[in-house]
Amino acid sequence: MFFSSFLSPYSLTSLLILILCIVGVDFVTTTQAKIGQGYKLISIEKSQDGGLIGLLQVKEKNNIYGLDIPHLKLYVKHETDNRLRVHITDAKEQRWEVPYNLLQRNTPPSLKQNVGGKSRKKLFSSVVAESEYSGNELIFNYKNDPFSFSVKRKSNGETLFNSSFDDSDSYNNLIFKDQYLEISTKLPQNTSLYGLGENTQPHGIKIYPNDPYTLYTTDQPAINLNMDLYGSHPMYMDLRNVNGVANAHVVLLLNSNGMDVFYKGDSLTYKVIGGVLDFYFFSGPTPLDVVDQYTSFIGRPAPMPYWSFGFHQCRWGYHNLSVIEDVVENYNKAKIPLDVIWNDDDHMDGKKDFTLNPVNYPRSNLLAFLDKIHARGMKYIVIVDPGIGVNNTYGVYQRGIANDVFIKYEGKPYLAQVWPGAVNFPDFLNPKTVEWWGDEIRRFRELVPVDGLWIDMNEVSNFCSGLCTIPEGRICPTGTGPGWICCLDCKNITNTRWDDPPYKINASGIEAPIGYKTIATSAVHYNGVKEYDAHSIYGFSQSIATHKALQGLEGKRPFILSRSTFVGSGHYAAHWTGDNRGTWDDLRYSITTVLNFGLFGVPMVGADICGFYPAPTEELCNRWIEVGAFYPFSRDHANYYSPRQELYQWESVAESARNALGMRYKLLPYFYTLNYEAHTTGAPIARPLFFSFPTLPELYDVSTQFLVGSSVMVSPVLDQGKTEVKALFPPGTWYNLFDMTQAIVTKDLHYLTLDAPLNVVNVHVYQNTIIPMQRGGMISKEARTTPFTLVVTLPSGTNDIEAKGNLFLDDDELPEMKLGNGHSTYIDFHATASNGTVKLWSEVQESKFALDKGWFIEKVIVLGTNGTDGAFEINVDGQPIEDASRVKYSTTEHKYIDNLDDEVDERKSMMMDIHGLELPLGKNFVISWKM
């Protein structure tokens, strides 16, 4: 949804940032006097669970940013072979942590005595100056005075994290106060860091030294660069390449409080305004390994229904039902695929959640429309904002008050303003709220059978700040003019340390008060939890409650799109990158943000295609759909005040859409199998190139191309007026997915300039791959019933090859995505060539589902082959096929686009099309032939 600063070209935030830039304020490099001398480890012993537990004592007290906590508890544990936890908290008082029921993990053991008790010396062993605690993959080292720790990789001794402090360092030693925590790590200069979101990074996917990284969920449009945006993900991946050997690891600081992270190239410093230091180190060593390990801990990405990989259309401003009926019909007329139609708040009565506008969206007409599109296999999704309108005639609000579900301020529901006017915010940390929310969703689905929910504005966004009341004697809002202007009577709250903490994070890029345009941070959640602590997990907790509600209604797989995310959100929801602009820069930025969310464990992600605001040019929209067709989540969405930008509005864009989305719909089996891979291993669907080629450091900052899965590379045009694109090709053989007769062969990493007319996007598939495809269609339900084609890519110039691929099929309405339930089939495909013979075969697990569906392979396309003698030997479940004469083949010689490998065998290679097969997917087959 739209936010006020989006439309205002000289908004307060933008203006202040401009002024600060002009006067040369640098938030990252500002220096200050050193604070304290850190802590001393005064005792340590083994814990009952095999870890270490120790006691730290502050060396020199001071009151900068508050009083030091005198004693800290240290807990260290190798939780798995590849995961190390280092947890530091107050030794005496319990502190806020991310709730263990929201993100499940082990609770650290407690100290055995009160701090200062006489028995301490008996319970703790003496402390040596330096020692280590070794696991299978990682080693924890510590020094006792001043206390510091390091984490090393056992296989090569490389230091991954080192909190030690030297006088020459620009940062402080360990600091732990109630509202200010600081810790740093030294880093080698040649490391490549990724993560620390959510923000829009103008320099690309790598974390850039001296850029500000503030983590605090904020309703700031994605147009704002290097600023805290909608989500908080305090993790980074560190990729290092030493003498051609690449190793990756991940560091997570599990903390929901606001924080600044300063990366200076040779160090990284956390400055956090509360909570605890709860570090998790994941050893890797490959990028895929660390994402697997990370999502194993935070929660595997949610399984998505098959239809969600189709194309989605949305707009804020579909004023009545007839408009969206026309949109659906116009997509059909233009022969552009469309699976899902969305409503922003236009369907609501007075912009109130879980209601229908009786005039513009009369229920009987809407139900008739939904019957029609559901019969075709299309889906319908609507928006839900967290703010519940304060209205005594509004049932949702009445039931919320009756169940006491709202966040409080001084014992009363905290009053804010969003689209309906005055609102209260549900407290999703309260179990009663989760039940009430589920009941409201049930009631709404009985009113309108929606197929998913879009939870927006959940950072939380508030059009006002401070403590507010409903004005007397005037209407608020008036119903005219911008709806985001605060019209409540409000006063600032600055008299508490929660609203005005001693350390000011760089909120909104201007050190804005942390309660600005959100819930007052001294407001109170369930069990006395302060908004100050829980702020950045609001969207996460709402995602969990919404997922529970939808899955509990009919036992179907939910689809939820959330704007605000936190560590673990991908286990419940998809994400889009928020309010972007229709500019070439924003098109480029979108790739970086999509790739980052794959690292965060939220692989189902995309950006508003063609931009949310303002109007895109026709050329930009052409190029954006060519990129957006390969986002994991592919949706066109526009602002209320923007001209219409559905893909059929321009004939040239419609042509690009038919081309790019046509390929997407052929690749739906591949996308869906990547969904299964993401759900079982955490692997991102869209990936940086270095995920498949981690030993090539030249790829570490490539942000203008990306991979779908391990082998499909998208190289889009991202600049105005260009009809060619300079693409970087890793070594090997690449085939053009739109024209498989075209091949690129390179021995070394190489840039190549490719033709890219307006309606063309360059997509290539790498050697040694088997890609399952179907014929495509106008809707995923239709496309899914068509016969399969296997595309087998062989490396050019060699006779000894091996290719592989896989395919996952299931009933996508089932909540769980797994084998063993009788409603799924998994197939591995293999191809080898040796001694002049090529062999292609399948290995099927749990064949019944695929056989019941009647799916079959009609065609195999082999790329890079040296031809055949025409004699195919084909067996299904060990028996020769009955009518082999129906199997035909044709060959076409490959066209090499600027062959870059002089050593490639000069023999001609070919594309071979083997058709007329009718091989049941649910049966093992073997095809072999002589080259």
PDB file of C-alpha atoms in Angstrom, residues 614-735:
ATOM      1  CA  PRO A 614       4.782   6.922 -10.978  1.00  0.00           C
ATOM      2  CA  ALA A 615       3.767   5.933 -14.509  1.00  0.00           C
ATOM      3  CA  PRO A 616       6.388   3.760 -16.237  1.00  0.00           C
ATOM      4  CA  THR A 617       7.341   4.348 -19.835  1.00  0.00           C
ATOM      5  CA  GLU A 618       6.288   1.795 -22.410  1.00  0.00           C
ATOM      6  CA  GLU A 619       9.898   0.763 -22.935  1.00  0.00           C
ATOM      7  CA  LEU A 620      10.515   0.323 -19.205  1.00  0.00           C
ATOM      8  CA  CYS A 621       7.421  -1.836 -18.809  1.00  0.00           C
ATOM      9  CA  ASN A 622       8.625  -4.017 -21.692  1.00  0.00           C
ATOM     10  CA  ARG A 623      11.941  -4.587 -19.995  1.00  0.00           C
ATOM     11  CA  TRP A 624      10.410  -5.034 -16.549  1.00  0.00           C
ATOM     12  CA  ILE A 625       8.094  -7.871 -17.540  1.00  0.00           C
ATOM     13  CA  GLU A 626      11.088  -9.545 -19.162  1.00  0.00           C
ATOM     14  CA  VAL A 627      12.754  -9.530 -15.732  1.00  0.00           C
ATOM     15  CA  GLY A 628       9.614  -9.996 -13.642  1.00  0.00           C
ATOM     16  CA  ALA A 629       8.550 -13.071 -15.572  1.00  0.00           C
ATOM     17  CA  PHE A 630      11.489 -14.787 -13.859  1.00  0.00           C
ATOM     18  CA  TYR A 631      10.989 -13.439 -10.341  1.00  0.00           C
ATOM     19  CA  PRO A 632       9.825 -16.293  -8.103  1.00  0.00           C
ATOM     20  CA  PHE A 633       6.707 -14.181  -7.331  1.00  0.00           C
ATOM     21  CA  SER A 634       5.553 -12.399 -10.468  1.00  0.00           C
ATOM     22  CA  ARG A 635       3.004  -9.585 -10.022  1.00  0.00           C
ATOM     23  CA  ASP A 636       2.148  -6.297 -11.727  1.00  0.00           C
ATOM     24  CA  HIS A 637       0.964  -3.761  -9.148  1.00  0.00           C
ATOM     25  CA  ALA A 638       0.326  -0.021  -9.471  1.00  0.00           C
ATOM     26  CA  ASN A 639      -0.631   2.954  -7.393  1.00  0.00           C
ATOM     27  CA  TYR A 640      -4.009   4.646  -7.097  1.00  0.00           C
ATOM     28  CA  TYR A 641      -2.671   7.829  -8.689  1.00  0.00           C
ATOM     29  CA  SER A 642      -0.763   6.151 -11.532  1.00  0.00           C
ATOM     30  CA  PRO A 643      -2.213   5.560 -15.004  1.00  0.00           C
ATOM     31  CA  ARG A 644      -3.290   2.015 -15.761  1.00  0.00           C
ATOM     32  CA  GLN A 645      -0.333  -0.245 -16.512  1.00  0.00           C
ATOM     33  CA  GLU A 646      -1.714  -3.736 -17.032  1.00  0.00           C
ATOM     34  CA  LEU A 647       0.461  -5.553 -19.516  1.00  0.00           C
ATOM     35  CA  TYR A 648      -2.120  -5.283 -22.301  1.00  0.00           C
ATOM     36  CA  GLN A 649      -2.204  -1.470 -22.171  1.00  0.00           C
ATOM     37  CA  TRP A 650       0.588  -1.316 -24.787  1.00  0.00           C
ATOM     38  CA  GLU A 651       0.783  -3.773 -27.662  1.00  0.00           C
ATOM     39  CA  SER A 652       4.575  -3.884 -27.446  1.00  0.00           C
ATOM     40  CA  VAL A 653       4.393  -4.756 -23.734  1.00  0.00           C
ATOM     41  CA  ALA A 654       1.748  -7.379 -24.470  1.00  0.00           C
ATOM     42  CA  GLU A 655       4.127  -8.966 -26.968  1.00  0.00           C
ATOM     43  CA  SER A 656       6.971  -8.989 -24.439  1.00  0.00           C
ATOM     44  CA  ALA A 657       4.600 -10.465 -21.852  1.00  0.00           C
ATOM     45  CA  ARG A 658       3.423 -13.228 -24.173  1.00  0.00           C
ATOM     46  CA  ASN A 659       7.060 -14.044 -24.883  1.00  0.00           C
ATOM     47  CA  ALA A 660       8.487 -13.898 -21.341  1.00  0.00           C
ATOM     48  CA  LEU A 661       5.451 -15.223 -19.461  1.00  0.00           C
ATOM     49  CA  GLY A 662       4.983 -17.827 -22.171  1.00  0.00           C
ATOM     50  CA  MET A 663       8.402 -19.187 -21.253  1.00  0.00           C
ATOM     51  CA  ARG A 664       7.626 -18.922 -17.526  1.00  0.00           C
ATOM     52  CA  TYR A 665       4.499 -21.039 -17.975  1.00  0.00           C
ATOM     53  CA  LYS A 666       6.496 -23.657 -19.891  1.00  0.00           C
ATOM     54  CA  LEU A 667       8.957 -23.660 -16.995  1.00  0.00           C
ATOM     55  CA  LEU A 668       6.299 -23.987 -14.267  1.00  0.00           C
ATOM     56  CA  PRO A 669       7.328 -27.610 -13.482  1.00  0.00           C
ATOM     57  CA  TYR A 670      10.884 -26.349 -13.008  1.00  0.00           C
ATOM     58  CA  PHE A 671       9.779 -23.433 -10.777  1.00  0.00           C
ATOM     59  CA  TYR A 672       7.575 -25.743  -8.738  1.00  0.00           C
ATOM     60  CA  THR A 673      10.382 -28.262  -8.270  1.00  0.00           C
ATOM     61  CA  LEU A 674      12.565 -25.384  -7.057  1.00  0.00           C
ATOM     62  CA  ASN A 675       9.741 -24.607  -4.605  1.00  0.00           C
ATOM     63  CA  TYR A 676      10.107 -28.151  -3.276  1.00  0.00           C
ATOM     64  CA  GLU A 677      13.888 -27.768  -3.123  1.00  0.00           C
ATOM     65  CA  ALA A 678      13.471 -24.497  -1.217  1.00  0.00           C
ATOM     66  CA  HIS A 679      11.035 -26.125   1.206  1.00  0.00           C
ATOM     67  CA  THR A 680      13.315 -29.089   1.897  1.00  0.00           C
ATOM     68  CA  THR A 681      16.775 -27.487   1.754  1.00  0.00           C
ATOM     69  CA  GLY A 682      16.214 -23.718   1.883  1.00  0.00           C
ATOM     70  CA  ALA A 683      17.802 -23.243  -1.550  1.00  0.00           C
ATOM     71  CA  PRO A 684      16.764 -19.899  -3.067  1.00  0.00           C
ATOM     72  CA  ILE A 685      14.661 -20.016  -6.218  1.00  0.00           C
ATOM     73  CA  ALA A 686      16.375 -16.916  -7.659  1.00  0.00           C
ATOM     74  CA  ARG A 687      20.100 -16.987  -6.920  1.00  0.00           C
ATOM     75  CA  PRO A 688      23.250 -14.948  -7.505  1.00  0.00           C
ATOM     76  CA  LEU A 689      25.531 -16.457 -10.125  1.00  0.00           C
ATOM     77  CA  PHE A 690      28.161 -17.299  -7.512  1.00  0.00           C
ATOM     78  CA  PHE A 691      25.837 -19.893  -5.977  1.00  0.00           C
ATOM     79  CA  SER A 692      26.607 -22.204  -8.906  1.00  0.00           C
ATOM     80  CA  PHE A 693      30.148 -20.914  -9.492  1.00  0.00           C
ATOM     81  CA  PRO A 694      31.493 -20.045  -6.015  1.00  0.00           C
ATOM     82  CA  THR A 695      35.171 -20.269  -6.990  1.00  0.00           C
ATOM     83  CA  LEU A 696      34.914 -17.359  -9.447  1.00  0.00           C
ATOM     84  CA  PRO A 697      35.379 -14.118  -7.475  1.00  0.00           C
ATOM     85  CA  GLU A 698      34.499 -12.058 -10.567  1.00  0.00           C
ATOM     86  CA  LEU A 699      30.896 -13.179 -10.006  1.00  0.00           C
ATOM     87  CA  TYR A 700      30.705 -12.106  -6.357  1.00  0.00           C
ATOM     88  CA  ASP A 701      29.223  -8.698  -7.128  1.00  0.00           C
ATOM     89  CA  VAL A 702      27.236  -9.478 -10.299  1.00  0.00           C
ATOM     90  CA  SER A 703      23.825  -7.916  -9.674  1.00  0.00           C
ATOM     91  CA  THR A 704      22.473  -7.443 -13.206  1.00  0.00           C
ATOM     92  CA  GLN A 705      22.076 -11.144 -14.006  1.00  0.00           C
ATOM     93  CA  PHE A 706      20.673 -13.938 -11.893  1.00  0.00           C
ATOM     94  CA  LEU A 707      20.014 -17.642 -11.863  1.00  0.00           C
ATOM     95  CA  VAL A 708      16.677 -19.405 -11.559  1.00  0.00           C
ATOM     96  CA  GLY A 709      17.689 -22.569  -9.803  1.00  0.00           C
ATOM     97  CA  SER A 710      21.215 -23.782 -10.471  1.00  0.00           C
ATOM     98  CA  SER A 711      21.261 -23.627 -14.245  1.00  0.00           C
ATOM     99  CA  VAL A 712      18.895 -21.095 -15.880  1.00  0.00           C
ATOM    100  CA  MET A 713      20.563 -17.678 -16.255  1.00  0.00           C
ATOM    101  CA  VAL A 714      18.589 -14.496 -16.962  1.00  0.00           C
ATOM    102  CA  SER A 715      20.527 -11.618 -18.563  1.00  0.00           C
ATOM    103  CA  PRO A 716      18.036  -8.759 -18.959  1.00  0.00           C
ATOM    104  CA  VAL A 717      18.291  -5.274 -20.453  1.00  0.00           C
ATOM    105  CA  LEU A 718      18.281  -2.788 -17.571  1.00  0.00           C
ATOM    106  CA  ASP A 719      19.093   0.466 -19.377  1.00  0.00           C
ATOM    107  CA  GLN A 720      16.928   2.790 -21.408  1.00  0.00           C
ATOM    108  CA  GLY A 721      17.319   2.733 -25.183  1.00  0.00           C
ATOM    109  CA  LYS A 722      19.458  -0.403 -25.282  1.00  0.00           C
ATOM    110  CA  THR A 723      18.827  -3.211 -27.787  1.00  0.00           C
ATOM    111  CA  GLU A 724      21.732  -5.347 -26.660  1.00  0.00           C
ATOM    112  CA  VAL A 725      23.048  -6.525 -23.322  1.00  0.00           C
ATOM    113  CA  LYS A 726      26.560  -7.241 -22.083  1.00  0.00           C
ATOM    114  CA  ALA A 727      26.311 -10.552 -20.236  1.00  0.00           C
ATOM    115  CA  LEU A 728      28.919 -12.420 -18.237  1.00  0.00           C
ATOM    116  CA  PHE A 729      29.171 -16.137 -19.014  1.00  0.00           C
ATOM    117  CA  PRO A 730      30.906 -18.551 -16.636  1.00  0.00           C
ATOM    118  CA  PRO A 731      32.991 -21.275 -18.305  1.00  0.00           C
ATOM    119  CA  GLY A 732      31.128 -24.017 -20.126  1.00  0.00           C
ATOM    120  CA  THR A 733      28.365 -24.378 -22.675  1.00  0.00           C
ATOM    121  CA  TRP A 734      25.197 -22.264 -22.504  1.00  0.00           C
ATOM    122  CA  TYR A 735      22.086 -22.728 -24.655  1.00  0.00           C
TER     123      TYR A 735
END
